[in-house]
Amino acid sequence: VQLQASGGGLVLPGGSLRLSCTASGGIFDTLGMAWFRQAPGKGRDFVAGINWNSEITEYGESVKGRFTISRDNAKKTIYLQMNTLKPDDWAVYLCAAQSSYYTGTFKYTHLYESWGQGTQVTVSS
């Protein structure tokens, strides 16, 4: 499956953005999906994950209560609503897809077979 992320941009601290990630070329309904982010010079950090029917979600500690992951299987798209953005949220945000059964967590990069190209989120005044 191919993934295309969009929705990034420049936002003031305290502002909001909604990212989208649309899949093509495969079966989307059964995929576990996630968002990761990578700041300059740093590793890839888990942001949020969601299972195929939206019954299970998981968030990284630094975004809990501020970010919300959701999906629309009819549109083959997942979303990341980001509120109360901070300068520390500045990163390239990448979406990822996994076809394996849910193993109890979404947070490890090795669980994912497909990655999108990323969308830049800049939080600055």
XYZ file of N, CA, C and O in Angstrom:
500
model
N 0.841 -1.173 0.000
C 0.000 0.000 0.000
C 0.887 1.237 0.000
O 1.938 1.261 0.625
N 0.445 2.257 -0.749
C 1.176 3.521 -0.777
C 0.447 4.541 0.097
O -0.779 4.567 0.132
N 1.224 5.355 0.799
C 0.665 6.323 1.732
C 1.100 7.727 1.360
O 2.270 7.947 1.049
N 0.157 8.660 1.424
C 0.436 10.051 1.106
C -0.051 10.919 2.258
O -1.256 11.005 2.509
N 0.894 11.564 2.939
C 0.552 12.447 4.058
C 0.442 13.888 3.580
O 1.152 14.300 2.658
N -0.423 14.642 4.234
C -0.610 16.054 3.886
C -1.140 16.802 5.094
O -1.518 16.194 6.101
N -1.169 18.137 4.968
C -1.780 18.956 6.004
C -0.807 19.702 6.894
O -1.220 20.471 7.755
N 0.478 19.463 6.715
C 1.448 20.168 7.523
C 1.533 21.639 7.166
O 0.938 22.099 6.185
N 2.278 22.384 7.980
C 2.444 23.801 7.716
C 3.061 24.508 8.900
O 3.544 23.870 9.838
N 3.028 25.831 8.835
C 3.551 26.685 9.894
C 2.392 27.124 10.787
O 1.366 27.611 10.285
N 2.562 26.968 12.092
C 1.508 27.326 13.027
C 2.128 27.963 14.259
O 3.268 27.626 14.642
N 1.410 28.869 14.861
C 1.878 29.512 16.089
C 1.736 28.562 17.272
O 0.846 27.694 17.279
N 2.583 28.708 18.275
C 2.383 27.928 19.501
C 0.972 28.133 20.037
O 0.447 29.252 20.061
N 0.359 27.019 20.447
C -1.030 27.070 20.901
C -2.042 26.827 19.817
O -3.238 26.649 20.094
N -1.591 26.804 18.574
C -2.487 26.613 17.444
C -2.799 25.153 17.176
O -2.379 24.259 17.919
N -3.538 24.930 16.088
C -3.988 23.587 15.723
C -3.709 23.302 14.249
O -3.657 24.218 13.424
N -3.558 22.016 13.947
C -3.453 21.533 12.576
C -4.116 20.179 12.514
O -4.157 19.457 13.524
N -4.595 19.808 11.322
C -5.076 18.455 11.104
C -4.313 17.842 9.939
O -4.338 18.372 8.827
N -3.635 16.740 10.221
C -2.915 16.009 9.194
C -3.801 14.901 8.633
O -4.645 14.352 9.351
N -3.563 14.574 7.365
C -4.265 13.471 6.715
C -3.245 12.533 6.093
O -2.153 12.956 5.701
N -3.616 11.272 6.009
C -2.785 10.276 5.337
C -3.722 9.359 4.563
O -4.545 8.665 5.161
N -3.584 9.366 3.235
C -4.465 8.597 2.379
C -3.712 7.434 1.756
O -2.590 7.607 1.280
N -4.359 6.272 1.774
C -3.743 5.061 1.244
C -4.268 4.744 -0.152
O -5.409 5.071 -0.496
N -3.419 4.092 -0.931
C -3.823 3.626 -2.245
C -3.094 2.331 -2.563
O -2.062 2.023 -1.955
N -3.653 1.562 -3.477
C -2.972 0.376 -3.966
C -3.073 -0.842 -3.082
O -2.308 -1.788 -3.257
N -3.968 -0.873 -2.130
C -4.091 -2.041 -1.274
C -5.389 -2.012 -0.498
O -6.229 -1.144 -0.696
N -5.527 -3.004 0.382
C -6.726 -3.078 1.219
C -6.474 -2.287 2.486
O -5.554 -2.607 3.251
N -7.277 -1.280 2.730
C -7.043 -0.374 3.850
C -7.768 -0.815 5.109
O -7.255 -0.640 6.216
N -8.950 -1.421 4.945
C -9.849 -1.653 6.080
C -9.247 -2.493 7.189
O -9.658 -2.382 8.338
N -8.308 -3.354 6.870
C -7.770 -4.260 7.881
C -6.436 -3.792 8.454
O -5.859 -4.471 9.301
N -5.960 -2.659 8.008
C -4.635 -2.197 8.416
C -4.659 -1.464 9.747
O -5.550 -0.649 9.995
N -3.677 -1.750 10.581
C -3.375 -0.873 11.699
C -2.570 0.299 11.172
O -1.730 0.127 10.280
N -2.831 1.487 11.694
C -2.191 2.684 11.169
C -1.603 3.506 12.304
O -2.089 3.440 13.444
N -0.603 4.293 11.979
C 0.033 5.096 13.015
C 0.658 6.356 12.428
O 0.914 6.428 11.225
N 0.894 7.287 13.309
C 1.682 8.485 13.016
C 2.956 8.434 13.862
O 2.913 8.135 15.059
N 4.062 8.760 13.225
C 5.340 8.975 13.890
C 5.829 10.366 13.517
O 5.314 10.981 12.579
N 6.831 10.831 14.218
C 7.432 12.110 13.852
C 8.940 12.043 14.052
O 9.447 11.270 14.874
N 9.617 12.876 13.272
C 11.068 12.910 13.336
C 11.531 14.350 13.263
O 11.326 15.030 12.250
N 12.160 14.808 14.344
C 12.730 16.153 14.390
C 14.146 16.097 13.829
O 14.779 15.025 13.823
N 14.685 17.238 13.375
C 16.035 17.259 12.813
C 17.066 16.690 13.784
O 17.118 17.086 14.955
N 17.852 15.742 13.305
C 18.916 15.171 14.114
C 18.459 14.181 15.170
O 19.267 13.742 15.998
N 17.180 13.812 15.150
C 16.651 12.899 16.163
C 16.037 11.660 15.512
O 15.832 11.600 14.297
N 15.725 10.676 16.336
C 15.116 9.454 15.858
C 13.628 9.616 15.594
O 13.052 10.683 15.804
N 13.026 8.536 15.112
C 11.610 8.540 14.779
C 10.802 8.192 16.024
O 10.944 7.103 16.591
N 9.938 9.103 16.463
C 9.163 8.928 17.690
C 7.712 8.605 17.385
O 7.105 9.217 16.498
N 7.152 7.702 18.171
C 5.754 7.336 18.046
C 4.859 8.480 18.515
O 5.089 9.080 19.568
N 3.817 8.752 17.738
C 2.861 9.797 18.095
C 1.503 9.185 18.461
O 0.967 9.435 19.542
N 0.931 8.399 17.551
C -0.395 7.832 17.792
C -0.635 6.653 16.863
O -0.089 6.610 15.760
N -1.467 5.700 17.315
C -1.823 4.558 16.498
C -3.293 4.232 16.637
O -3.935 4.585 17.638
N -3.830 3.543 15.630
C -5.248 3.187 15.622
C -5.438 1.858 14.924
O -4.775 1.573 13.920
N -6.325 1.029 15.466
C -6.532 -0.266 14.830
C -7.555 -0.138 13.702
O -8.094 0.939 13.449
N -7.873 -1.266 13.046
C -8.641 -1.232 11.809
C -10.053 -0.673 11.972
O -10.566 -0.032 11.049
N -10.680 -0.888 13.140
C -12.065 -0.436 13.317
C -12.190 0.701 14.320
O -13.285 0.984 14.805
N -11.080 1.338 14.638
C -11.033 2.507 15.533
C -11.349 2.192 16.980
O -11.508 3.117 17.778
N -11.432 0.921 17.334
C -11.757 0.579 18.723
C -10.547 0.719 19.651
O -10.712 0.848 20.859
N -9.352 0.668 19.068
C -8.133 0.757 19.886
C -7.294 1.919 19.382
O -6.992 2.007 18.185
N -6.942 2.825 20.276
C -6.014 3.907 19.962
C -4.934 3.961 21.039
O -5.134 3.503 22.171
N -3.817 4.515 20.662
C -2.687 4.626 21.581
C -1.961 5.923 21.251
O -1.857 6.289 20.065
N -1.431 6.588 22.268
C -0.762 7.865 22.073
C 0.581 7.886 22.779
O 0.758 7.286 23.853
N 1.517 8.608 22.195
C 2.757 8.883 22.878
C 2.507 9.801 24.069
O 1.581 10.618 24.050
N 3.355 9.671 25.079
C 3.127 10.420 26.318
C 3.089 11.930 26.091
O 2.309 12.639 26.722
N 3.915 12.427 25.199
C 4.036 13.873 25.035
C 2.858 14.499 24.298
O 2.717 15.727 24.300
N 1.990 13.684 23.698
C 0.864 14.243 22.947
C -0.489 13.883 23.539
O -1.525 14.356 23.057
N -0.505 13.074 24.573
C -1.775 12.673 25.195
C -2.564 13.897 25.652
O -2.021 14.801 26.269
N -3.851 13.893 25.307
C -4.720 14.996 25.695
C -4.699 16.160 24.721
O -5.535 17.062 24.821
N -3.738 16.157 23.771
C -3.655 17.258 22.801
C -3.919 16.780 21.368
O -4.471 17.531 20.562
N -3.521 15.556 21.062
C -3.670 15.014 19.707
C -4.733 13.922 19.714
O -4.898 13.198 20.692
N -5.425 13.795 18.577
C -6.425 12.750 18.408
C -6.261 12.101 17.042
O -6.248 12.797 16.021
N -6.144 10.777 17.048
C -6.062 10.033 15.795
C -7.435 9.462 15.465
O -8.188 9.053 16.352
N -7.767 9.456 14.186
C -9.040 8.891 13.735
C -8.854 8.356 12.320
O -7.811 8.582 11.695
N -9.872 7.659 11.824
C -9.778 7.108 10.474
C -11.157 7.041 9.841
O -12.179 6.942 10.532
N -11.146 7.082 8.518
C -12.351 6.918 7.717
C -12.035 5.848 6.675
O -11.352 6.133 5.682
N -12.492 4.635 6.923
C -12.146 3.531 6.033
C -12.729 3.705 4.636
O -12.142 3.246 3.650
N -13.870 4.370 4.541
C -14.465 4.603 3.225
C -13.582 5.508 2.373
O -13.542 5.373 1.147
N -12.858 6.394 3.013
C -11.964 7.316 2.299
C -10.522 6.838 2.312
O -9.638 7.527 1.791
N -10.271 5.693 2.947
C -8.902 5.155 3.051
C -7.949 6.199 3.632
O -6.818 6.361 3.162
N -8.393 6.859 4.660
C -7.643 7.977 5.214
C -7.627 7.922 6.734
O -8.627 7.575 7.359
N -6.478 8.264 7.303
C -6.401 8.520 8.729
C -6.098 9.996 8.939
O -5.585 10.672 8.042
N -6.409 10.459 10.128
C -6.228 11.863 10.469
C -5.484 11.986 11.796
O -5.513 11.085 12.635
N -4.840 13.110 11.963
C -4.246 13.459 13.251
C -4.627 14.899 13.548
O -4.105 15.817 12.917
N -5.554 15.062 14.473
C -5.931 16.396 14.922
C -4.963 16.802 16.027
O -4.876 16.121 17.049
N -4.255 17.888 15.797
C -3.243 18.353 16.735
C -3.663 19.697 17.295
O -3.786 20.674 16.548
N -3.875 19.743 18.594
C -4.266 20.972 19.269
C -3.199 21.400 20.265
O -2.342 20.600 20.660
N -3.260 22.642 20.661
C -2.326 23.201 21.639
C -0.883 22.853 21.262
O -0.100 22.329 22.066
N -0.529 23.148 20.038
C 0.797 22.784 19.537
C 1.884 23.566 20.266
O 1.713 24.729 20.633
N 3.012 22.885 20.461
C 4.161 23.443 21.150
C 5.362 23.445 20.211
O 5.418 22.636 19.265
N 6.370 24.257 20.487
C 7.588 24.217 19.663
C 8.214 22.817 19.603
O 8.807 22.459 18.586
N 8.062 22.031 20.674
C 8.616 20.663 20.680
C 7.900 19.731 19.707
O 8.404 18.642 19.424
N 6.742 20.145 19.195
C 6.023 19.328 18.214
C 6.546 19.525 16.797
O 6.113 18.851 15.871
N 7.460 20.443 16.620
C 8.067 20.745 15.321
C 8.807 19.519 14.833
O 9.749 19.035 15.447
N 8.375 18.972 13.668
C 8.965 17.738 13.135
C 8.352 17.420 11.785
O 7.366 18.050 11.376
N 8.929 16.437 11.122
C 8.282 15.819 9.967
C 7.398 14.693 10.499
O 7.877 13.839 11.250
N 6.144 14.695 10.111
C 5.192 13.695 10.571
C 4.975 12.665 9.468
O 4.675 13.032 8.323
N 5.134 11.416 9.834
C 5.024 10.323 8.872
C 3.904 9.376 9.288
O 3.741 9.092 10.474
N 3.163 8.871 8.308
C 2.166 7.852 8.601
C 2.706 6.485 8.178
O 3.582 6.392 7.314
N 2.195 5.459 8.833
C 2.674 4.108 8.601
C 1.528 3.120 8.682
O 0.542 3.371 9.391
N 1.675 1.991 7.984
C 0.636 0.972 7.938
C 1.208 -0.391 8.276
O 2.324 -0.735 7.855
N 0.426 -1.169 9.017
C 0.819 -2.530 9.349
C -0.322 -3.483 9.008
O -1.482 -3.178 9.259
N 0.033 -4.645 8.447
C -0.982 -5.626 8.069
C -1.096 -6.761 9.083
O -2.010 -7.566 9.002
N -0.197 -6.807 10.042
C -0.223 -7.892 11.005
C -1.287 -7.647 12.068
O -1.801 -6.549 12.210
N -1.616 -8.696 12.809
C -2.583 -8.564 13.888
C -2.049 -7.650 14.973
O -0.842 -7.568 15.204
N -2.956 -6.974 15.632
C -2.590 -6.076 16.736
C -1.861 -6.872 17.818
O -2.330 -7.902 18.278
N -0.709 -6.377 18.246
C 0.140 -7.109 19.185
C 0.120 -6.510 20.573
O 0.855 -6.949 21.444
N -0.701 -5.482 20.771
C -0.781 -4.860 22.082
C -0.209 -3.452 22.122
O -0.372 -2.743 23.107
N 0.477 -3.047 21.067
C 1.002 -1.703 20.984
C 1.200 -1.316 19.525
O 1.347 -2.176 18.656
N 1.221 -0.011 19.275
C 1.501 0.515 17.945
C 2.864 1.188 17.876
O 3.255 1.663 16.816
N 3.604 1.267 18.969
C 4.663 2.247 19.089
C 6.022 1.887 18.505
O 6.926 2.710 18.552
N 6.182 0.681 17.949
C 7.488 0.290 17.435
C 7.533 0.370 15.911
O 6.669 -0.160 15.215
N 8.579 0.985 15.388
C 8.667 1.192 13.936
C 8.748 -0.117 13.167
O 8.280 -0.189 12.019
N 9.296 -1.161 13.764
C 9.462 -2.416 13.029
C 8.130 -3.129 12.757
O 8.082 -4.096 11.996
N 7.044 -2.649 13.353
C 5.730 -3.259 13.128
C 5.152 -2.881 11.761
O 4.193 -3.504 11.311
N 5.726 -1.898 11.082
C 5.084 -1.298 9.910
C 5.811 -1.651 8.626
O 7.037 -1.592 8.545
N 5.020 -2.018 7.604
C 5.592 -2.374 6.307
C 5.615 -1.198 5.337
O 6.424 -1.182 4.410
N 4.714 -0.252 5.530
C 4.589 0.848 4.575
C 4.686 2.177 5.298
O 4.118 2.330 6.381
N 5.375 3.126 4.654
C 5.557 4.459 5.222
C 5.257 5.507 4.165
O 5.623 5.350 2.993
N 4.627 6.592 4.608
C 4.438 7.733 3.738
C 5.683 8.604 3.719
O 6.636 8.375 4.476
N 5.666 9.639 2.894
C 6.852 10.465 2.708
C 6.997 11.540 3.773
O 8.063 12.143 3.899
N 5.966 11.797 4.549
C 6.053 12.787 5.613
C 5.526 14.148 5.216
O 5.537 14.530 4.042
N 5.073 14.885 6.223
C 4.624 16.257 6.028
C 5.201 17.090 7.171
O 5.201 16.674 8.324
N 5.732 18.262 6.826
C 6.441 19.100 7.783
C 5.470 19.910 8.632
O 4.572 20.579 8.097
N 5.666 19.859 9.942
C 4.918 20.705 10.871
C 5.913 21.609 11.576
O 6.856 21.121 12.217
N 5.731 22.896 11.438
C 6.615 23.889 12.049
C 5.804 24.704 13.040
O 4.797 25.314 12.667
N 6.237 24.694 14.289
C 5.555 25.437 15.340
C 6.504 26.532 15.808
O 7.520 26.265 16.439
N 6.152 27.751 15.474
C 7.055 28.856 15.766
C 6.294 30.163 15.769
O 5.332 30.338 15.012
N 6.767 31.091 16.613
C 6.189 32.428 16.622
C 7.003 33.372 15.758
O 6.683 34.552 15.652
